[in-house]
Short mmCIF file of C-alpha atoms and ligand atoms in Angstrom, two decimals:
data_model
loop_
_atom_site.label_atom_id
_atom_site.label_comp_id
_atom_site.label_asym_id
_atom_site.label_seq_id
_atom_site.Cartn_x
_atom_site.Cartn_y
_atom_site.Cartn_z
CA MET A 92 43.77 139.81 81.46
CA GLU A 93 41.17 136.91 81.83
CA THR A 94 41.21 134.89 84.81
CA ASN A 95 41.00 131.66 81.82
CA GLU A 96 43.65 133.82 79.85
CA LYS A 97 46.57 133.67 83.12
CA ILE A 98 45.72 129.89 83.76
CA ARG A 99 46.28 129.55 80.11
CA ASN A 100 49.48 131.41 79.62
CA ILE A 101 51.14 129.27 84.08
CA LYS A 102 50.33 126.26 81.69
CA GLU A 103 52.45 126.91 79.17
CA GLU A 104 54.90 128.13 80.42
CA LEU A 105 54.85 125.74 82.87
CA ASP A 106 55.53 123.64 79.71
CA LYS A 107 58.43 125.89 78.43
CA GLU A 108 60.18 124.86 80.89
CA LEU A 109 59.87 122.06 82.81
CA GLU A 110 61.33 121.23 78.99
CA GLY A 111 64.46 122.26 80.10
CA VAL A 112 64.62 120.89 83.45
CA GLU A 113 67.57 118.44 84.73
CA LYS A 114 68.05 117.73 87.56
CA GLN A 115 65.75 117.27 90.88
CA GLN A 116 67.03 120.29 92.88
CA GLU A 117 65.82 122.01 89.33
CA LEU A 118 61.79 120.85 89.44
CA VAL A 119 61.42 122.09 93.45
CA GLU A 120 62.09 124.98 92.73
CA VAL A 121 60.55 125.00 89.83
CA LYS A 122 57.20 123.52 92.21
CA ALA A 123 58.18 126.22 94.02
CA LYS A 124 57.98 128.97 91.77
CA TYR A 125 54.64 126.96 91.09
CA LEU A 126 52.66 125.14 93.81
CA GLY A 127 54.00 128.63 96.50
CA LYS A 128 52.59 129.64 99.09
CA LYS A 129 53.82 133.02 96.71
CA GLY A 130 53.88 130.71 93.49
CA LEU A 131 52.10 131.99 90.25
CA VAL A 132 48.98 129.20 90.88
CA THR A 133 48.30 130.81 93.84
CA GLU A 134 48.68 134.15 93.22
CA LEU A 135 46.20 134.28 91.47
CA THR A 136 43.41 134.09 94.45
CA ALA A 137 45.24 137.05 95.94
CA ASN A 138 42.39 139.71 95.69
CA MET A 139 39.95 136.32 95.33
CA LYS A 140 38.58 138.39 98.99
CA ASP A 141 36.87 140.60 96.74
CA LEU A 142 34.82 138.52 94.43
CA SER A 143 31.05 137.76 94.98
CA ILE A 144 30.00 134.23 96.36
CA GLU A 145 29.78 133.00 92.98
CA GLU A 146 33.19 134.72 91.29
CA LYS A 147 34.68 133.78 94.30
CA LYS A 148 33.67 129.47 93.61
CA GLU A 149 34.19 129.16 89.70
CA LEU A 150 37.89 131.25 90.65
CA GLY A 151 37.72 128.02 93.90
CA GLN A 152 37.40 125.55 90.50
CA LEU A 153 39.38 127.19 88.46
CA VAL A 154 42.48 127.46 90.65
CA ASN A 155 42.46 123.61 92.40
CA LEU A 156 42.27 122.55 88.24
CA LEU A 157 44.91 124.21 88.13
CA LYS A 158 47.06 122.84 91.01
CA ASN A 159 45.94 119.73 90.48
CA GLU A 160 47.72 119.88 86.30
CA VAL A 161 49.98 121.35 87.59
CA THR A 162 50.69 119.12 90.14
CA GLU A 163 50.14 116.66 87.68
CA MET A 164 53.18 118.24 84.84
CA ILE A 165 55.37 118.21 87.73
CA ASN A 166 55.51 114.84 88.73
CA GLN A 167 55.68 113.43 85.15
CA LYS A 168 58.06 115.46 85.54
CA GLN A 169 59.83 114.37 87.96
CA GLN A 170 58.68 110.46 86.80
CA ASP A 171 60.45 111.43 83.78
CA LEU A 172 63.82 112.57 85.97
CA GLN A 173 63.93 109.38 88.30
CA ASN A 174 63.69 107.09 84.95
CA LYS A 175 66.20 109.17 82.55
CA GLU A 176 68.90 108.35 86.21
CA LEU A 177 67.86 104.10 85.92
CA GLU A 178 68.36 103.95 82.73
CA ARG A 179 72.10 106.06 83.13
CA ARG A 180 72.12 103.69 86.01
CA LEU A 181 71.90 100.63 83.98
CA LYS A 182 73.51 101.12 81.71
CA GLU A 183 77.25 103.01 83.39
CA GLU A 184 77.25 99.65 85.77
CA GLU A 185 76.26 97.25 83.30
CA ILE A 186 77.49 93.21 83.57
CA ASP A 187 79.45 91.92 80.20
CA ILE A 188 78.93 88.74 81.16
CA SER A 189 80.31 86.58 78.11
CA LEU A 190 84.00 88.19 80.44
CA PRO A 191 85.46 85.39 81.76
CA SER A 192 85.53 84.94 85.23
CA ARG A 193 88.17 86.74 87.75
CA LYS A 194 91.60 83.27 88.86
CA ILE A 195 90.67 82.54 92.84
CA LYS A 196 93.84 82.69 94.30
CA LYS A 197 95.05 79.38 95.75
CA GLY A 198 96.34 79.81 99.12
CA SER A 199 99.43 77.80 101.00
CA ARG A 200 100.33 76.30 104.04
CA HIS A 201 102.95 78.49 105.49
CA PRO A 202 106.01 76.59 105.95
CA PHE A 203 106.40 77.20 109.40
CA GLN A 204 103.08 74.91 109.02
CA ARG A 205 104.40 72.23 107.35
CA ILE A 206 107.13 71.77 109.03
CA ILE A 207 105.41 71.78 111.96
CA GLU A 208 103.18 68.96 110.51
CA ASP A 209 106.14 67.12 109.16
CA VAL A 210 106.87 66.58 112.09
CA GLU A 211 104.67 64.93 113.97
CA ASP A 212 103.17 62.91 110.94
CA PHE A 213 107.07 61.40 112.03
CA PHE A 214 106.69 61.06 115.70
CA VAL A 215 103.04 60.42 115.25
CA SER A 216 104.15 57.20 113.48
CA MET A 217 106.01 55.59 115.63
CA GLY A 218 103.83 55.89 118.44
CA TYR A 219 104.53 59.83 120.00
CA ASP A 220 101.58 61.88 121.68
CA VAL A 221 101.62 65.53 120.36
CA VAL A 222 100.75 67.65 123.37
CA ASP A 223 100.58 71.51 124.32
CA GLY A 224 101.94 74.04 127.06
CA PRO A 225 100.93 77.62 127.64
CA GLU A 226 103.01 80.48 125.89
CA LEU A 227 102.47 81.85 129.67
CA GLU A 228 104.79 79.64 131.82
CA THR A 229 105.31 79.91 135.81
CA ASP A 230 108.55 80.16 136.49
CA GLU A 231 108.94 76.77 138.23
CA ASN A 232 107.64 74.67 134.82
CA CYS A 233 109.74 76.94 132.41
CA PHE A 234 113.40 77.02 134.48
CA ARG A 235 113.33 74.78 138.44
CA ARG A 236 111.97 71.87 137.59
CA LEU A 237 114.73 71.16 134.33
CA ASN A 238 117.52 71.58 137.08
CA VAL A 239 117.89 75.78 136.36
CA PRO A 240 116.73 77.47 140.55
CA LEU A 241 117.40 80.75 140.68
CA GLY A 242 120.38 82.06 140.22
CA HIS A 243 122.00 79.86 137.62
CA PRO A 244 123.98 80.42 134.58
CA ALA A 245 121.94 79.40 132.10
CA ARG A 246 119.19 82.05 132.61
CA ASP A 247 121.42 84.09 131.01
CA SER A 248 121.52 82.65 128.39
CA GLN A 249 117.83 82.73 127.62
CA ASP A 250 116.19 86.34 128.26
CA THR A 251 113.38 86.25 129.02
CA PHE A 252 110.00 88.59 128.97
CA TYR A 253 109.20 88.52 133.01
CA ILE A 254 105.69 89.00 133.94
CA ASP A 255 106.01 88.79 137.35
CA ASP A 256 108.45 87.25 139.59
CA GLU A 257 106.35 84.19 138.72
CA TYR A 258 105.28 83.71 135.57
CA LEU A 259 106.92 84.74 132.21
CA LEU A 260 107.52 84.24 128.54
CA ARG A 261 108.25 80.42 128.17
CA THR A 262 111.77 80.74 126.40
CA GLN A 263 111.77 77.28 125.84
CA THR A 264 109.20 74.18 125.34
CA SER A 265 111.43 72.85 127.09
CA SER A 266 108.87 73.81 130.34
CA VAL A 267 106.41 71.20 128.93
CA GLN A 268 109.04 68.14 129.54
CA ALA A 269 108.40 69.43 133.67
CA ARG A 270 104.50 69.30 132.81
CA THR A 271 103.92 65.50 131.54
CA MET A 272 106.15 64.20 133.51
CA GLN A 273 104.12 66.48 136.96
CA ALA A 274 100.40 65.68 134.87
CA ASN A 275 101.73 61.76 134.08
CA THR A 276 100.34 60.48 137.68
CA GLU A 277 100.26 57.02 137.36
CA LYS A 278 104.29 57.48 135.99
CA THR A 279 103.21 54.94 132.84
CA PRO A 280 106.32 55.85 130.23
CA ILE A 281 105.95 58.65 128.13
CA ARG A 282 106.74 59.32 124.64
CA MET A 283 105.74 63.35 123.44
CA ILE A 284 106.67 66.09 121.83
CA CYS A 285 105.58 69.37 122.49
CA PRO A 286 106.10 72.16 118.45
CA GLY A 287 105.24 75.73 120.40
CA LYS A 288 106.32 79.05 120.33
CA VAL A 289 108.48 80.90 122.32
CA TYR A 290 109.89 84.54 123.34
CA ARG A 291 113.47 85.39 124.35
CA ARG A 292 114.89 89.19 124.21
CA ASP A 293 115.74 88.66 120.39
CA ASP A 294 115.51 90.60 117.27
CA ASP A 295 118.19 89.96 114.35
CA ALA A 296 118.31 88.53 110.92
CA THR A 297 118.76 85.06 112.59
CA HIS A 298 116.80 85.40 116.27
CA SER A 299 113.44 86.86 116.75
CA HIS A 300 111.28 87.53 119.45
CA GLN A 301 109.20 84.88 118.54
CA PHE A 302 109.93 81.74 117.44
CA GLY A 303 108.68 77.64 117.74
CA GLN A 304 110.44 74.90 119.27
CA VAL A 305 109.65 71.55 119.54
CA GLU A 306 110.52 68.90 122.08
CA GLY A 307 110.92 65.98 122.54
CA LEU A 308 110.18 64.18 125.72
CA VAL A 309 111.11 59.90 126.53
CA VAL A 310 111.24 58.03 130.08
CA ASP A 311 111.33 55.21 130.49
CA LYS A 312 112.94 51.39 131.42
CA ASP A 313 116.25 50.53 129.92
CA ILE A 314 116.59 54.38 127.43
CA SER A 315 119.94 55.20 126.27
CA LEU A 316 121.82 57.67 124.38
CA ALA A 317 121.99 54.99 121.74
CA ASP A 318 117.62 55.22 121.46
CA LEU A 319 118.79 59.21 120.71
CA LYS A 320 120.92 59.08 118.54
CA GLY A 321 119.00 56.48 116.41
CA THR A 322 115.74 58.31 116.98
CA LEU A 323 117.75 62.06 116.00
CA GLU A 324 119.32 60.58 112.95
CA MET A 325 115.98 59.52 111.57
CA PHE A 326 114.48 62.25 112.52
CA ALA A 327 117.57 64.14 110.85
CA LYS A 328 117.04 62.71 108.23
CA LYS A 329 113.12 62.90 107.45
CA MET A 330 113.71 65.99 107.35
CA LEU A 331 116.07 67.02 105.15
CA GLY A 332 117.32 63.97 102.83
CA GLU A 333 118.49 60.84 102.82
CA ASN A 334 121.95 61.60 102.53
CA THR A 335 122.55 64.02 105.75
CA LYS A 336 124.63 62.49 107.82
CA VAL A 337 124.64 64.01 112.14
CA ARG A 338 127.13 64.05 114.47
CA PHE A 339 127.13 64.26 118.09
CA ARG A 340 129.15 66.85 119.83
CA PRO A 341 129.18 66.95 123.89
CA SER A 342 127.34 70.12 124.91
CA PHE A 343 126.03 71.57 128.83
CA PHE A 344 122.14 72.28 129.37
CA PRO A 345 121.28 71.49 132.53
CA PHE A 346 118.67 69.28 131.77
CA THR A 347 120.41 66.04 130.10
CA GLU A 348 123.11 65.09 131.73
CA PRO A 349 125.50 64.07 129.57
CA SER A 350 123.87 66.15 126.85
CA VAL A 351 124.80 66.75 123.34
CA GLU A 352 124.58 69.62 120.86
CA VAL A 353 123.67 67.32 117.16
CA ASP A 354 124.86 68.81 113.70
CA VAL A 355 123.67 67.34 110.47
CA THR A 356 125.47 67.74 107.21
CA CYS A 357 125.62 71.16 105.55
CA PHE A 358 122.63 70.66 103.25
CA LYS A 359 123.43 73.50 100.94
CA CYS A 360 127.10 71.40 100.27
CA GLY A 361 125.97 68.08 101.21
CA GLY A 362 129.44 68.53 103.46
CA LYS A 363 132.29 69.40 101.78
CA GLY A 364 132.19 73.43 103.29
CA CYS A 365 131.05 75.94 101.85
CA PRO A 366 129.80 79.60 103.71
CA LEU A 367 126.72 79.11 105.02
CA CYS A 368 127.69 76.14 107.35
CA LYS A 369 131.58 77.99 107.80
CA GLN A 370 133.33 75.65 105.33
CA THR A 371 133.63 72.91 108.36
CA GLY A 372 130.43 70.74 106.40
CA TRP A 373 128.37 70.62 109.78
CA ILE A 374 125.30 73.14 110.58
CA GLU A 375 124.14 73.34 114.04
CA LEU A 376 120.47 71.91 113.98
CA LEU A 377 119.57 70.22 118.07
CA GLY A 378 120.53 70.71 121.97
CA ALA A 379 118.67 67.10 123.60
CA GLY A 380 120.72 64.24 125.80
CA MET A 381 119.63 62.40 128.56
CA VAL A 382 117.19 62.77 131.33
CA HIS A 383 118.91 64.43 134.51
CA PRO A 384 118.20 62.36 137.39
CA ASN A 385 117.19 65.99 139.03
CA VAL A 386 113.90 66.77 136.24
CA LEU A 387 112.97 62.98 136.58
CA ARG A 388 113.13 63.65 140.89
CA MET A 389 111.91 66.40 140.90
CA GLY A 390 109.53 65.08 138.13
CA GLY A 391 107.89 62.21 139.84
CA TYR A 392 109.82 59.64 138.66
CA ASP A 393 113.04 57.81 140.30
CA PRO A 394 116.24 57.76 138.50
CA GLU A 395 116.86 54.77 139.87
CA LYS A 396 114.29 52.80 137.54
CA TRP A 397 113.28 54.96 134.98
CA THR A 398 115.98 56.53 132.76
CA GLY A 399 115.34 58.65 128.77
CA PHE A 400 116.34 60.93 126.86
CA ALA A 401 115.24 65.18 125.52
CA PHE A 402 115.09 66.92 122.76
CA GLY A 403 114.68 70.45 121.41
CA THR A 404 115.04 72.42 118.30
CA GLY A 405 113.88 75.30 116.20
CA LEU A 406 111.19 75.20 114.25
CA ASP A 407 112.15 78.47 113.03
CA ARG A 408 115.78 76.36 111.52
CA LEU A 409 114.88 74.07 110.27
CA ALA A 410 111.98 75.52 107.92
CA MET A 411 114.96 77.66 107.22
CA PHE A 412 117.40 74.37 106.36
CA ARG A 413 114.79 73.44 104.67
CA TYR A 414 114.27 75.79 102.60
CA ALA A 415 116.96 77.99 101.87
CA ILE A 416 115.29 81.13 103.42
CA PRO A 417 117.38 83.57 104.32
CA ASP A 418 116.09 85.76 107.43
CA ILE A 419 113.97 84.90 110.15
CA ARG A 420 111.95 87.35 109.87
CA TYR A 421 110.56 86.02 106.66
CA LEU A 422 108.30 83.42 108.70
CA TYR A 423 106.37 85.59 109.22
CA THR A 424 105.27 89.27 108.35
CA ASN A 425 103.64 87.21 106.27
CA ASP A 426 105.23 89.10 102.47
CA ILE A 427 102.57 87.94 100.06
CA ARG A 428 105.49 87.16 97.27
CA PHE A 429 107.97 85.92 99.88
CA LEU A 430 104.50 82.18 100.54
CA GLU A 431 103.57 82.39 97.06
CA GLN A 432 106.70 80.89 96.52
CA PHE A 433 106.02 78.17 98.72
CA SER A 434 102.64 77.33 96.88
CA ARG A 435 103.53 76.22 93.74
CA LYS A 436 107.19 74.64 94.30
CA ASP A 437 105.48 72.82 97.22
CA GLU A 438 106.37 69.11 96.40
CA GLU A 439 109.85 69.77 94.18
CA ASN A 440 110.90 72.29 96.64
CA GLU A 441 111.14 69.99 99.47
CA VAL A 442 113.96 67.02 100.42
CA LYS A 443 112.07 64.45 101.16
N1 DAH B 515 116.17 74.35 125.56
C1 DAH B 515 117.10 74.19 125.02
C2 DAH B 515 117.24 76.10 124.27
O1 DAH B 515 116.50 76.26 124.20
C3 DAH B 515 116.68 73.10 124.04
C4 DAH B 515 117.24 71.49 124.18
C5 DAH B 515 118.11 71.02 124.79
C6 DAH B 515 116.15 70.93 124.20
C7 DAH B 515 118.88 70.03 124.75
C8 DAH B 515 116.03 69.44 125.37
C9 DAH B 515 117.47 68.43 125.59
O2 DAH B 515 115.21 68.49 125.32
O3 DAH B 515 117.90 68.69 126.23
O4 DAH B 515 118.52 75.88 123.77
#
């Protein structure tokens, strides 16, 4: 066959073949078939060595021309495939700009956080400082300076996570009482609260191994039990509603003398008696008392001159009472269905 005819055939064949190509991979194969080392175009020069110089030149030119044309055709096809792919994707990913936008979900303050802020607001309005203390504490601050020496039976009621002989995860925010007295080198009056996390080896529906407490400490001249009573009465009404009544029962804590436990009228039945308050009408809310002389002394305050009161309560307990939460673990597992209720019921749910 004459070279020109062969060339024409090759182009026609390629043209037909390209028409059927739909994928990049197929195009790669076609390219190899024509332009590869043993491709149809290259093959044209197979018997080049038998030709005269003149013929070689002529064939060379024809083949080069063909190569350019074939390359051009394949490139063109390549471009077509890319355009098609682009079109497909644009269509597939088309954005309907007339659709209404998605609503952005509004978050809400966690009930625990809300309780802390309300407790702080109340006490700050009464002139208290809000102070902080470390969760990793010394045995000295958590127990010894609070009149709980090593071996004291009161330690049993607070099953402690010890780190080593001296360090522990604080079991009570009372540790901040010891810190605050020590840190006040001028020995001026103290009015402070300390909200924070505490840890105990407990875990069930009403106890968590980690929970929140708020501690309060007042040290001044002539502080009496009446001051403590008035303060806690106002606090209970503020947190649980104006109709809340408060009852003081004698109790024991090593760091206070006398010690009291403070009950509030059941928020559910208003004091009539119901399953929640075990028909008593009362629910225990706080531990409190007059600061023990030993604790004042260890804090550098002369108990002959200074008196004070202290109290401590569970923040989780307050949150559970206030929002009628049946299981303490809801406060920690951050289930969105639980938390969402607090954005909707934000205002109406709170006792004012
Ligand atoms: N720290 C006590 C507890 O965790 C609570 C408490 C009782 C704190 C009496 C006080 C207090 O400040 O005076 O059970």
